[in-house]
Amino acid sequence: MGLLDYFRSTQSKGSANVAKERLQILVAHDRAARSRPSYLPQLQREILAVIRKYVDVDMDAVTVNYEQEESHEVLELNIILPDAGRHEL
Amino acid sequence: MARIIVITSGKGGVGKTTTAAALAMGLAQRGKRTVVIDFDVGLRNLDLIMGCERRVVYDFVNVINQEANLNQALIRDKRCDHLYVLPASQTRDKDALTKEGVGRILEELSQIYDFIVCDSPAGIEHGATMAMYFADDAVVVTNPEVSSVRDSDRMLGILSSKSRRAETNDEPIREFLLLTRYDPARVESGEMLSVEDVQEILSLNLLGIIPESKAVLTASNSGSPVILDRESDAGQAYGDMVARYLGEEVPHRFLHTEKKGFLSRLFRG
Ligand SMILES: Nc1ncnc2c1ncn2[C@@H]1O[C@H](COP(=O)(O)OP(=O)(O)OP(=O)(O)O)[C@@H](O)[C@H]1O
Ligand SMILES: [Mg+2]
């Protein structure tokens, strides 16, 4: 193999490797999204509506995360309350 | 009872129709009574690849709408006695493929044939979901390229959730990976994902690797499935695929560039 070819091939070795790394991330992401229960968005909206009855939180204050662990599923609910300066309704 | 095999992919143009024609011809040549159905309503081209386009009188949608019966619509292959083609229609109305209609016809064909090969359109639109719904086996056709691999993974999600077998809690569809348009030289130079790379991501039962080959275009030009071209690399690779599908253990071929010739060895090229 000529020197030029050698450089060309080591340089392009990267491109398939990059493709593989990107794919691994993409596919893991897609699979996580697939395994998430379909009721999550609705659940998130309803919880937000209930909280907003009592506290003046932002529209994006509630996040619901779902994770599949080995033997069980974890539903994680995160609510960001407003700064102390803002009052209850 | 026939085994229903769907040839599917997320991304278009990866080689499904080429594969459906090869698989159907290969099974029929081994004496299996086989019918291959074109589910690509509106964009039919299986009949072209099979070389029977001038003999199409009635099509799949005519049979579903009971404007013709199966015997009137099925085209017998001139090269192989056990092979029949059910062409798609040119109508633009994709909804013509109803679940009831498709189910009824597959049921009827199941009584007569050993294998029903379904050539699906790409993606998850109506025709594709109809082709997948009734499947027993799925061949996920994939090119060694980012978007094709990603879309194949998405198809796996659909196969495992939106099929008759999933709905009835039956044994899941058997899924196979077929890697097509594989270019060993580009893999060796690191420009193309290797079969190992793709397997690491999809980890499916590998039915075959079909090399990028000029023989595929030649075959489609003449309307003769490439598996009939026994001289060609793609034809042989498809032959191996059929053997593997039927349970034979066949080593994978055409994975590496040909050994260097005498001259280049002499000069330690
Ligand atoms: N192994 C191969 N080597 C070279 N060319 C190929 C190979 N396989 C398929 N092709 C070419 O790729 C193109 C698409 O093939 P084909 O029609 O089989 O794909 P498809 O998945 O059925 O497409 P669509 O999604 O549009 O139905 C054709 O031009 C065909 O000749
Ligand atoms: Mg096609």
mmCIF file of C-alpha atoms and ligand atoms in Angstrom:
data_model
loop_
_atom_site.group_PDB
_atom_site.id
_atom_site.type_symbol
_atom_site.label_atom_id
_atom_site.label_comp_id
_atom_site.label_asym_id
_atom_site.label_seq_id
_atom_site.Cartn_x
_atom_site.Cartn_y
_atom_site.Cartn_z
ATOM 1 C CA MET A 1 0.000 0.000 0.000
ATOM 2 C CA GLY A 2 1.401 3.400 -0.962
ATOM 3 C CA LEU A 3 1.851 6.082 1.612
ATOM 4 C CA LEU A 4 -0.948 8.141 0.130
ATOM 5 C CA ASP A 5 -3.340 5.206 0.232
ATOM 6 C CA TYR A 6 -2.341 4.571 3.791
ATOM 7 C CA PHE A 7 -3.312 8.069 4.832
ATOM 8 C CA ARG A 8 -6.498 7.939 2.830
ATOM 9 C CA SER A 9 -7.577 4.715 4.438
ATOM 10 C CA THR A 10 -6.798 5.739 7.995
ATOM 11 C CA GLN A 11 -8.629 8.966 7.410
ATOM 12 C CA SER A 12 -11.721 7.320 6.014
ATOM 13 C CA LYS A 13 -11.616 4.526 8.631
ATOM 14 C CA GLY A 14 -13.155 7.253 10.687
ATOM 15 C CA SER A 15 -16.277 7.638 8.570
ATOM 16 C CA ALA A 16 -17.682 4.139 9.112
ATOM 17 C CA ASN A 17 -16.701 4.371 12.764
ATOM 18 C CA VAL A 18 -18.465 7.675 13.140
ATOM 19 C CA ALA A 19 -21.519 6.177 11.448
ATOM 20 C CA LYS A 20 -21.525 3.292 13.883
ATOM 21 C CA GLU A 21 -21.189 5.507 16.941
ATOM 22 C CA ARG A 22 -23.972 7.793 15.795
ATOM 23 C CA LEU A 23 -26.180 4.816 15.065
ATOM 24 C CA GLN A 24 -25.637 3.297 18.483
ATOM 25 C CA ILE A 25 -26.824 6.504 20.123
ATOM 26 C CA LEU A 26 -29.737 7.008 17.735
ATOM 27 C CA VAL A 27 -30.987 3.469 18.033
ATOM 28 C CA ALA A 28 -30.722 3.441 21.829
ATOM 29 C CA HIS A 29 -32.740 6.652 21.850
ATOM 30 C CA ASP A 30 -35.376 5.272 19.468
ATOM 31 C CA ARG A 31 -35.715 2.102 21.492
ATOM 32 C CA ALA A 32 -36.161 3.988 24.735
ATOM 33 C CA ALA A 33 -38.878 6.070 23.112
ATOM 34 C CA ARG A 34 -40.616 2.933 21.846
ATOM 35 C CA SER A 35 -40.663 1.209 25.190
ATOM 36 C CA ARG A 36 -42.153 4.231 26.906
ATOM 37 C CA PRO A 37 -45.860 3.785 27.648
ATOM 38 C CA SER A 38 -48.073 5.718 25.270
ATOM 39 C CA TYR A 39 -50.012 7.389 28.105
ATOM 40 C CA LEU A 40 -47.020 9.476 29.225
ATOM 41 C CA PRO A 41 -47.746 12.722 27.326
ATOM 42 C CA GLN A 42 -51.375 12.722 28.492
ATOM 43 C CA LEU A 43 -50.304 11.948 32.074
ATOM 44 C CA GLN A 44 -47.855 14.810 31.944
ATOM 45 C CA ARG A 45 -50.499 17.253 30.687
ATOM 46 C CA GLU A 46 -53.015 16.246 33.328
ATOM 47 C CA ILE A 47 -50.555 16.437 36.208
ATOM 48 C CA LEU A 48 -49.511 19.879 35.016
ATOM 49 C CA ALA A 49 -53.156 20.986 34.920
ATOM 50 C CA VAL A 50 -53.745 19.771 38.478
ATOM 51 C CA ILE A 51 -50.627 21.476 39.819
ATOM 52 C CA ARG A 52 -51.513 24.718 38.104
ATOM 53 C CA LYS A 53 -54.777 24.750 40.036
ATOM 54 C CA TYR A 54 -52.752 25.309 43.205
ATOM 55 C CA VAL A 55 -49.380 26.726 42.201
ATOM 56 C CA ASP A 56 -48.526 29.116 39.396
ATOM 57 C CA VAL A 57 -45.891 26.982 37.717
ATOM 58 C CA ASP A 58 -44.574 27.335 34.169
ATOM 59 C CA MET A 59 -46.037 25.257 31.348
ATOM 60 C CA ASP A 60 -42.865 23.194 31.194
ATOM 61 C CA ALA A 61 -42.519 22.759 34.947
ATOM 62 C CA VAL A 62 -43.571 19.126 34.907
ATOM 63 C CA THR A 63 -41.506 16.386 33.346
ATOM 64 C CA VAL A 64 -42.293 12.716 33.457
ATOM 65 C CA ASN A 65 -39.538 10.231 32.834
ATOM 66 C CA TYR A 66 -39.869 6.565 32.297
ATOM 67 C CA GLU A 67 -37.062 4.101 32.631
ATOM 68 C CA GLN A 68 -36.889 0.386 32.316
ATOM 69 C CA GLU A 69 -34.577 -1.114 34.894
ATOM 70 C CA GLU A 70 -33.770 -4.775 35.031
ATOM 71 C CA SER A 71 -36.672 -6.072 37.064
ATOM 72 C CA HIS A 72 -38.900 -3.030 37.362
ATOM 73 C CA GLU A 73 -39.950 0.216 35.740
ATOM 74 C CA VAL A 74 -39.322 3.618 37.208
ATOM 75 C CA LEU A 75 -41.673 6.510 36.656
ATOM 76 C CA GLU A 76 -39.949 9.696 37.665
ATOM 77 C CA LEU A 77 -41.914 12.866 38.175
ATOM 78 C CA ASN A 78 -40.152 16.196 38.313
ATOM 79 C CA ILE A 79 -41.910 19.421 39.238
ATOM 80 C CA ILE A 80 -40.115 22.725 39.281
ATOM 81 C CA LEU A 81 -41.773 25.083 41.717
ATOM 82 C CA PRO A 82 -41.525 28.810 41.128
ATOM 83 C CA ASP A 83 -39.104 31.029 43.042
ATOM 84 C CA ALA A 84 -40.159 32.027 46.543
ATOM 85 C CA GLY A 85 -41.126 35.460 45.238
ATOM 86 C CA ARG A 86 -44.117 34.115 43.327
ATOM 87 C CA HIS A 87 -47.212 33.440 45.376
ATOM 88 C CA GLU A 88 -49.740 30.720 45.590
ATOM 89 C CA LEU A 89 -52.904 31.300 43.615
ATOM 90 C CA MET B 1 -50.764 -24.057 5.719
ATOM 91 C CA ALA B 2 -48.421 -21.687 3.971
ATOM 92 C CA ARG B 3 -45.698 -19.735 5.678
ATOM 93 C CA ILE B 4 -46.127 -15.994 5.029
ATOM 94 C CA ILE B 5 -42.867 -14.086 4.549
ATOM 95 C CA VAL B 6 -42.829 -10.306 4.360
ATOM 96 C CA ILE B 7 -39.916 -8.515 2.702
ATOM 97 C CA THR B 8 -39.756 -5.160 4.403
ATOM 98 C CA SER B 9 -37.605 -2.102 5.047
ATOM 99 C CA GLY B 10 -37.982 1.310 6.598
ATOM 100 C CA LYS B 11 -36.040 3.140 3.945
ATOM 101 C CA GLY B 12 -37.010 2.843 0.282
ATOM 102 C CA GLY B 13 -34.940 1.523 -2.605
ATOM 103 C CA VAL B 14 -32.810 -0.850 -0.554
ATOM 104 C CA GLY B 15 -33.539 -3.982 -2.590
ATOM 105 C CA LYS B 16 -36.836 -5.419 -1.332
ATOM 106 C CA THR B 17 -38.354 -6.181 -4.712
ATOM 107 C CA THR B 18 -35.073 -7.657 -5.954
ATOM 108 C CA THR B 19 -35.060 -9.842 -2.835
ATOM 109 C CA ALA B 20 -38.720 -10.859 -3.025
ATOM 110 C CA ALA B 21 -38.245 -12.000 -6.630
ATOM 111 C CA ALA B 22 -35.075 -13.919 -5.749
ATOM 112 C CA LEU B 23 -36.518 -15.587 -2.673
ATOM 113 C CA ALA B 24 -39.724 -16.614 -4.431
ATOM 114 C CA MET B 25 -37.850 -17.992 -7.431
ATOM 115 C CA GLY B 26 -35.353 -19.791 -5.200
ATOM 116 C CA LEU B 27 -38.048 -21.452 -3.111
ATOM 117 C CA ALA B 28 -39.986 -22.489 -6.205
ATOM 118 C CA GLN B 29 -36.874 -23.940 -7.820
ATOM 119 C CA ARG B 30 -36.532 -26.155 -4.778
ATOM 120 C CA GLY B 31 -39.984 -27.482 -5.469
ATOM 121 C CA LYS B 32 -41.900 -25.379 -2.962
ATOM 122 C CA ARG B 33 -45.246 -24.136 -4.177
ATOM 123 C CA THR B 34 -44.710 -20.392 -3.961
ATOM 124 C CA VAL B 35 -46.676 -17.251 -4.697
ATOM 125 C CA VAL B 36 -45.177 -13.770 -4.587
ATOM 126 C CA ILE B 37 -47.512 -10.830 -4.003
ATOM 127 C CA ASP B 38 -46.843 -7.176 -4.814
ATOM 128 C CA PHE B 39 -48.192 -4.988 -1.982
ATOM 129 C CA ASP B 40 -46.822 -1.809 -3.535
ATOM 130 C CA VAL B 41 -50.161 -0.561 -4.829
ATOM 131 C CA GLY B 42 -49.772 2.318 -7.261
ATOM 132 C CA LEU B 43 -46.045 1.766 -7.777
ATOM 133 C CA ARG B 44 -46.097 -1.818 -8.883
ATOM 134 C CA ASN B 45 -42.868 -3.172 -10.257
ATOM 135 C CA LEU B 46 -42.565 -6.738 -9.051
ATOM 136 C CA ASP B 47 -44.118 -7.841 -12.363
ATOM 137 C CA LEU B 48 -41.310 -6.022 -14.192
ATOM 138 C CA ILE B 49 -38.599 -7.671 -12.131
ATOM 139 C CA MET B 50 -40.296 -11.039 -12.661
ATOM 140 C CA GLY B 51 -40.653 -10.304 -16.380
ATOM 141 C CA CYS B 52 -44.395 -10.921 -16.544
ATOM 142 C CA GLU B 53 -45.676 -7.354 -16.948
ATOM 143 C CA ARG B 54 -47.339 -8.062 -20.280
ATOM 144 C CA ARG B 55 -49.365 -10.902 -18.868
ATOM 145 C CA VAL B 56 -51.068 -8.886 -16.142
ATOM 146 C CA VAL B 57 -54.834 -8.938 -16.611
ATOM 147 C CA TYR B 58 -56.240 -8.714 -13.111
ATOM 148 C CA ASP B 59 -54.463 -7.682 -9.952
ATOM 149 C CA PHE B 60 -54.493 -7.989 -6.168
ATOM 150 C CA VAL B 61 -57.050 -5.193 -5.717
ATOM 151 C CA ASN B 62 -59.386 -6.728 -8.315
ATOM 152 C CA VAL B 63 -59.349 -9.929 -6.290
ATOM 153 C CA ILE B 64 -59.955 -8.100 -3.009
ATOM 154 C CA ASN B 65 -62.886 -6.260 -4.592
ATOM 155 C CA GLN B 66 -64.138 -9.574 -6.004
ATOM 156 C CA GLU B 67 -63.959 -8.293 -9.574
ATOM 157 C CA ALA B 68 -61.861 -11.346 -10.400
ATOM 158 C CA ASN B 69 -61.011 -14.586 -8.679
ATOM 159 C CA LEU B 70 -57.536 -15.689 -7.681
ATOM 160 C CA ASN B 71 -57.123 -18.060 -10.606
ATOM 161 C CA GLN B 72 -57.770 -15.233 -13.036
ATOM 162 C CA ALA B 73 -55.259 -12.936 -11.379
ATOM 163 C CA LEU B 74 -52.381 -15.305 -10.603
ATOM 164 C CA ILE B 75 -49.674 -15.400 -13.273
ATOM 165 C CA ARG B 76 -47.793 -18.623 -13.659
ATOM 166 C CA ASP B 77 -44.051 -18.179 -14.078
ATOM 167 C CA LYS B 78 -42.795 -19.460 -17.437
ATOM 168 C CA ARG B 79 -39.447 -20.624 -16.026
ATOM 169 C CA CYS B 80 -40.604 -22.446 -12.959
ATOM 170 C CA ASP B 81 -43.792 -24.475 -12.543
ATOM 171 C CA HIS B 82 -44.211 -23.937 -8.848
ATOM 172 C CA LEU B 83 -44.116 -20.158 -8.969
ATOM 173 C CA TYR B 84 -47.009 -17.703 -9.285
ATOM 174 C CA VAL B 85 -47.103 -13.917 -9.209
ATOM 175 C CA LEU B 86 -49.971 -11.809 -7.907
ATOM 176 C CA PRO B 87 -49.367 -8.307 -9.285
ATOM 177 C CA ALA B 88 -50.330 -5.027 -7.634
ATOM 178 C CA SER B 89 -52.717 -2.627 -9.267
ATOM 179 C CA GLN B 90 -51.885 0.752 -10.675
ATOM 180 C CA THR B 91 -54.712 2.399 -8.784
ATOM 181 C CA ARG B 92 -53.735 5.231 -6.554
ATOM 182 C CA ASP B 93 -56.164 4.233 -3.851
ATOM 183 C CA LYS B 94 -53.962 2.538 -1.257
ATOM 184 C CA ASP B 95 -56.899 1.940 1.048
ATOM 185 C CA ALA B 96 -58.096 -0.680 -1.405
ATOM 186 C CA LEU B 97 -56.057 -3.132 0.658
ATOM 187 C CA THR B 98 -58.397 -3.779 3.556
ATOM 188 C CA LYS B 99 -57.394 -5.987 6.441
ATOM 189 C CA GLU B 100 -60.394 -8.243 5.822
ATOM 190 C CA GLY B 101 -59.699 -8.472 2.097
ATOM 191 C CA VAL B 102 -56.000 -9.167 2.455
ATOM 192 C CA GLY B 103 -56.655 -11.668 5.236
ATOM 193 C CA ARG B 104 -59.229 -13.512 3.155
ATOM 194 C CA ILE B 105 -56.908 -13.831 0.153
ATOM 195 C CA LEU B 106 -53.912 -14.930 2.209
ATOM 196 C CA GLU B 107 -56.141 -17.524 3.843
ATOM 197 C CA GLU B 108 -57.241 -18.820 0.466
ATOM 198 C CA LEU B 109 -53.655 -18.931 -0.846
ATOM 199 C CA SER B 110 -52.522 -20.658 2.344
ATOM 200 C CA GLN B 111 -54.571 -23.690 1.398
ATOM 201 C CA ILE B 112 -52.640 -24.196 -1.831
ATOM 202 C CA TYR B 113 -49.124 -22.856 -1.391
ATOM 203 C CA ASP B 114 -46.151 -23.650 0.832
ATOM 204 C CA PHE B 115 -44.802 -20.112 0.860
ATOM 205 C CA ILE B 116 -46.374 -16.697 0.332
ATOM 206 C CA VAL B 117 -43.754 -14.011 -0.251
ATOM 207 C CA CYS B 118 -45.037 -10.457 0.255
ATOM 208 C CA ASP B 119 -43.101 -7.649 -1.430
ATOM 209 C CA SER B 120 -43.857 -4.662 0.781
ATOM 210 C CA PRO B 121 -43.529 -0.969 0.006
ATOM 211 C CA ALA B 122 -41.035 0.844 2.241
ATOM 212 C CA GLY B 123 -41.953 2.431 5.535
ATOM 213 C CA ILE B 124 -45.060 2.218 7.647
ATOM 214 C CA GLU B 125 -47.800 3.408 5.365
ATOM 215 C CA HIS B 126 -50.946 1.434 4.795
ATOM 216 C CA GLY B 127 -49.700 -1.045 2.172
ATOM 217 C CA ALA B 128 -46.630 -1.805 4.257
ATOM 218 C CA THR B 129 -48.593 -2.371 7.436
ATOM 219 C CA MET B 130 -50.932 -4.710 5.570
ATOM 220 C CA ALA B 131 -48.002 -6.724 4.260
ATOM 221 C CA MET B 132 -46.505 -6.979 7.757
ATOM 222 C CA TYR B 133 -49.675 -7.662 9.684
ATOM 223 C CA PHE B 134 -50.187 -11.268 8.597
ATOM 224 C CA ALA B 135 -46.528 -12.293 8.428
ATOM 225 C CA ASP B 136 -44.992 -15.349 10.037
ATOM 226 C CA ASP B 137 -41.461 -14.382 9.024
ATOM 227 C CA ALA B 138 -39.958 -11.013 8.156
ATOM 228 C CA VAL B 139 -36.865 -10.297 6.103
ATOM 229 C CA VAL B 140 -35.669 -6.811 7.003
ATOM 230 C CA VAL B 141 -33.692 -5.595 4.004
ATOM 231 C CA THR B 142 -30.968 -3.171 5.036
ATOM 232 C CA ASN B 143 -28.140 -1.303 3.323
ATOM 233 C CA PRO B 144 -24.938 -0.659 5.298
ATOM 234 C CA GLU B 145 -25.730 2.989 5.750
ATOM 235 C CA VAL B 146 -26.932 5.096 8.690
ATOM 236 C CA SER B 147 -30.508 5.913 7.721
ATOM 237 C CA SER B 148 -31.257 2.429 6.446
ATOM 238 C CA VAL B 149 -30.005 0.759 9.641
ATOM 239 C CA ARG B 150 -31.897 3.180 11.818
ATOM 240 C CA ASP B 151 -35.107 2.672 9.877
ATOM 241 C CA SER B 152 -34.683 -1.086 10.053
ATOM 242 C CA ASP B 153 -34.596 -0.864 13.817
ATOM 243 C CA ARG B 154 -37.842 1.088 13.730
ATOM 244 C CA MET B 155 -39.425 -1.579 11.558
ATOM 245 C CA LEU B 156 -38.477 -4.174 14.164
ATOM 246 C CA GLY B 157 -40.470 -2.207 16.699
ATOM 247 C CA ILE B 158 -43.510 -2.281 14.437
ATOM 248 C CA LEU B 159 -43.135 -5.946 13.570
ATOM 249 C CA SER B 160 -43.127 -6.837 17.234
ATOM 250 C CA SER B 161 -46.114 -4.687 18.156
ATOM 251 C CA LYS B 162 -48.459 -4.300 15.186
ATOM 252 C CA SER B 163 -48.892 -7.746 13.751
ATOM 253 C CA ARG B 164 -51.518 -10.421 13.990
ATOM 254 C CA ARG B 165 -49.098 -12.537 15.986
ATOM 255 C CA ALA B 166 -48.559 -9.712 18.473
ATOM 256 C CA GLU B 167 -52.281 -9.032 18.768
ATOM 257 C CA THR B 168 -53.181 -12.645 19.401
ATOM 258 C CA ASN B 169 -50.208 -13.243 21.721
ATOM 259 C CA ASP B 170 -48.989 -15.900 19.344
ATOM 260 C CA GLU B 171 -45.305 -16.724 18.910
ATOM 261 C CA PRO B 172 -43.646 -13.557 17.570
ATOM 262 C CA ILE B 173 -42.710 -13.057 13.915
ATOM 263 C CA ARG B 174 -39.306 -14.559 13.109
ATOM 264 C CA GLU B 175 -37.126 -11.643 12.053
ATOM 265 C CA PHE B 176 -34.169 -11.954 9.691
ATOM 266 C CA LEU B 177 -31.628 -9.419 8.547
ATOM 267 C CA LEU B 178 -30.589 -9.274 4.911
ATOM 268 C CA LEU B 179 -27.766 -6.865 4.246
ATOM 269 C CA THR B 180 -27.755 -5.782 0.594
ATOM 270 C CA ARG B 181 -25.577 -3.653 -1.673
ATOM 271 C CA TYR B 182 -22.593 -4.607 0.439
ATOM 272 C CA ASP B 183 -19.301 -3.353 -0.952
ATOM 273 C CA PRO B 184 -16.365 -5.216 0.645
ATOM 274 C CA ALA B 185 -13.775 -2.836 -0.803
ATOM 275 C CA ARG B 186 -15.452 0.138 0.803
ATOM 276 C CA VAL B 187 -15.862 -1.757 4.059
ATOM 277 C CA GLU B 188 -12.183 -2.643 4.066
ATOM 278 C CA SER B 189 -11.186 0.956 3.485
ATOM 279 C CA GLY B 190 -13.406 1.987 6.388
ATOM 280 C CA GLU B 191 -15.926 3.963 4.363
ATOM 281 C CA MET B 192 -18.829 1.601 4.826
ATOM 282 C CA LEU B 193 -20.365 -0.047 7.873
ATOM 283 C CA SER B 194 -19.307 -3.675 8.086
ATOM 284 C CA VAL B 195 -21.648 -6.577 8.641
ATOM 285 C CA GLU B 196 -20.297 -6.811 12.197
ATOM 286 C CA ASP B 197 -21.090 -3.132 12.804
ATOM 287 C CA VAL B 198 -24.653 -3.591 11.617
ATOM 288 C CA GLN B 199 -25.086 -6.779 13.608
ATOM 289 C CA GLU B 200 -23.784 -5.088 16.737
ATOM 290 C CA ILE B 201 -26.620 -2.610 16.431
ATOM 291 C CA LEU B 202 -29.486 -4.747 15.175
ATOM 292 C CA SER B 203 -28.416 -8.200 16.435
ATOM 293 C CA LEU B 204 -30.731 -10.162 14.190
ATOM 294 C CA ASN B 205 -30.543 -13.567 12.634
ATOM 295 C CA LEU B 206 -28.398 -12.876 9.539
ATOM 296 C CA LEU B 207 -30.016 -14.419 6.482
ATOM 297 C CA GLY B 208 -27.418 -13.196 4.036
ATOM 298 C CA ILE B 209 -25.188 -10.517 2.646
ATOM 299 C CA ILE B 210 -25.801 -9.547 -0.961
ATOM 300 C CA PRO B 211 -22.898 -7.725 -2.576
ATOM 301 C CA GLU B 212 -23.315 -4.604 -4.650
ATOM 302 C CA SER B 213 -23.427 -6.125 -8.107
ATOM 303 C CA LYS B 214 -23.875 -5.131 -11.723
ATOM 304 C CA ALA B 215 -25.782 -8.351 -12.219
ATOM 305 C CA VAL B 216 -28.802 -6.883 -10.395
ATOM 306 C CA LEU B 217 -29.359 -4.191 -13.004
ATOM 307 C CA THR B 218 -28.756 -6.637 -15.850
ATOM 308 C CA ALA B 219 -31.330 -8.968 -14.303
ATOM 309 C CA SER B 220 -33.918 -6.252 -13.901
ATOM 310 C CA ASN B 221 -33.307 -5.057 -17.463
ATOM 311 C CA SER B 222 -34.229 -8.462 -18.777
ATOM 312 C CA GLY B 223 -36.995 -9.294 -16.302
ATOM 313 C CA SER B 224 -35.220 -12.319 -14.908
ATOM 314 C CA PRO B 225 -34.705 -12.569 -11.123
ATOM 315 C CA VAL B 226 -30.986 -12.288 -10.384
ATOM 316 C CA ILE B 227 -30.950 -15.620 -8.559
ATOM 317 C CA LEU B 228 -31.232 -17.240 -12.001
ATOM 318 C CA ASP B 229 -27.854 -15.758 -12.917
ATOM 319 C CA ARG B 230 -25.756 -18.429 -11.280
ATOM 320 C CA GLU B 231 -22.531 -16.998 -12.600
ATOM 321 C CA SER B 232 -22.988 -13.771 -10.684
ATOM 322 C CA ASP B 233 -21.978 -12.992 -7.110
ATOM 323 C CA ALA B 234 -25.406 -11.563 -6.265
ATOM 324 C CA GLY B 235 -27.140 -14.580 -7.802
ATOM 325 C CA GLN B 236 -25.061 -16.960 -5.723
ATOM 326 C CA ALA B 237 -25.507 -14.892 -2.577
ATOM 327 C CA TYR B 238 -29.271 -15.020 -3.066
ATOM 328 C CA GLY B 239 -29.033 -18.769 -3.610
ATOM 329 C CA ASP B 240 -27.257 -19.084 -0.264
ATOM 330 C CA MET B 241 -29.940 -16.935 1.330
ATOM 331 C CA VAL B 242 -32.680 -19.311 0.201
ATOM 332 C CA ALA B 243 -30.737 -22.294 1.533
ATOM 333 C CA ARG B 244 -30.281 -20.594 4.896
ATOM 334 C CA TYR B 245 -33.936 -19.660 5.048
ATOM 335 C CA LEU B 246 -34.748 -23.339 4.610
ATOM 336 C CA GLY B 247 -32.488 -24.193 7.520
ATOM 337 C CA GLU B 248 -29.259 -25.197 5.791
ATOM 338 C CA GLU B 249 -25.995 -24.039 7.268
ATOM 339 C CA VAL B 250 -24.187 -22.112 4.577
ATOM 340 C CA PRO B 251 -21.135 -19.954 5.264
ATOM 341 C CA HIS B 252 -21.385 -16.301 4.244
ATOM 342 C CA ARG B 253 -19.519 -15.416 1.051
ATOM 343 C CA PHE B 254 -18.518 -12.275 -0.828
ATOM 344 C CA LEU B 255 -17.483 -10.517 2.379
ATOM 345 C CA HIS B 256 -13.981 -9.692 1.279
ATOM 346 C CA THR B 257 -12.357 -8.221 -1.754
ATOM 347 C CA GLU B 258 -10.803 -10.744 -4.046
ATOM 348 C CA LYS B 259 -7.289 -11.856 -3.250
ATOM 349 C CA LYS B 260 -4.696 -9.726 -4.907
ATOM 350 C CA GLY B 261 -3.419 -10.951 -8.249
ATOM 351 C CA PHE B 262 0.018 -12.218 -9.062
ATOM 352 C CA LEU B 263 1.433 -8.896 -10.160
ATOM 353 C CA SER B 264 0.393 -6.901 -7.158
ATOM 354 C CA ARG B 265 1.681 -9.662 -4.891
ATOM 355 C CA LEU B 266 4.966 -9.640 -6.707
ATOM 356 C CA PHE B 267 5.318 -5.964 -6.004
ATOM 357 C CA ARG B 268 3.978 -6.385 -2.486
ATOM 358 C CA GLY B 269 1.226 -3.978 -3.430
HETATM 359 N N1 LIG C 1 -27.208 -5.964 -4.650
HETATM 360 C C1 LIG C 1 -27.442 -4.915 -5.480
HETATM 361 N N2 LIG C 1 -26.443 -4.430 -6.258
HETATM 362 C C2 LIG C 1 -26.663 -3.384 -7.094
HETATM 363 N N3 LIG C 1 -27.847 -2.773 -7.235
HETATM 364 C C3 LIG C 1 -28.886 -3.198 -6.486
HETATM 365 C C4 LIG C 1 -28.741 -4.289 -5.567
HETATM 366 N N4 LIG C 1 -29.950 -4.490 -4.960
HETATM 367 C C5 LIG C 1 -30.785 -3.576 -5.476
HETATM 368 N N5 LIG C 1 -30.178 -2.794 -6.398
HETATM 369 C C6 LIG C 1 -30.765 -1.689 -7.183
HETATM 370 O O1 LIG C 1 -31.370 -0.787 -6.297
HETATM 371 C C7 LIG C 1 -32.573 -0.278 -6.842
HETATM 372 C C8 LIG C 1 -33.718 -0.554 -5.884
HETATM 373 O O2 LIG C 1 -33.947 -1.952 -5.801
HETATM 374 P P1 LIG C 1 -35.398 -2.525 -5.467
HETATM 375 O O3 LIG C 1 -36.412 -2.023 -6.423
HETATM 376 O O4 LIG C 1 -35.265 -3.995 -5.306
HETATM 377 O O5 LIG C 1 -35.610 -1.831 -4.051
HETATM 378 P P2 LIG C 1 -36.950 -1.717 -3.207
HETATM 379 O O6 LIG C 1 -36.525 -1.784 -1.778
HETATM 380 O O7 LIG C 1 -37.956 -2.690 -3.655
HETATM 381 O O8 LIG C 1 -37.433 -0.247 -3.559
HETATM 382 P P3 LIG C 1 -38.838 0.439 -3.159
HETATM 383 O O9 LIG C 1 -38.700 0.824 -1.707
HETATM 384 O O10 LIG C 1 -38.919 1.618 -4.073
HETATM 385 O O11 LIG C 1 -39.899 -0.592 -3.388
HETATM 386 C C9 LIG C 1 -32.742 -0.940 -8.187
HETATM 387 O O12 LIG C 1 -32.281 -0.059 -9.169
HETATM 388 C C10 LIG C 1 -31.883 -2.163 -8.106
HETATM 389 O O13 LIG C 1 -31.393 -2.525 -9.368
HETATM 390 MG MG MG C 2 -40.004 -2.412 -4.279
#
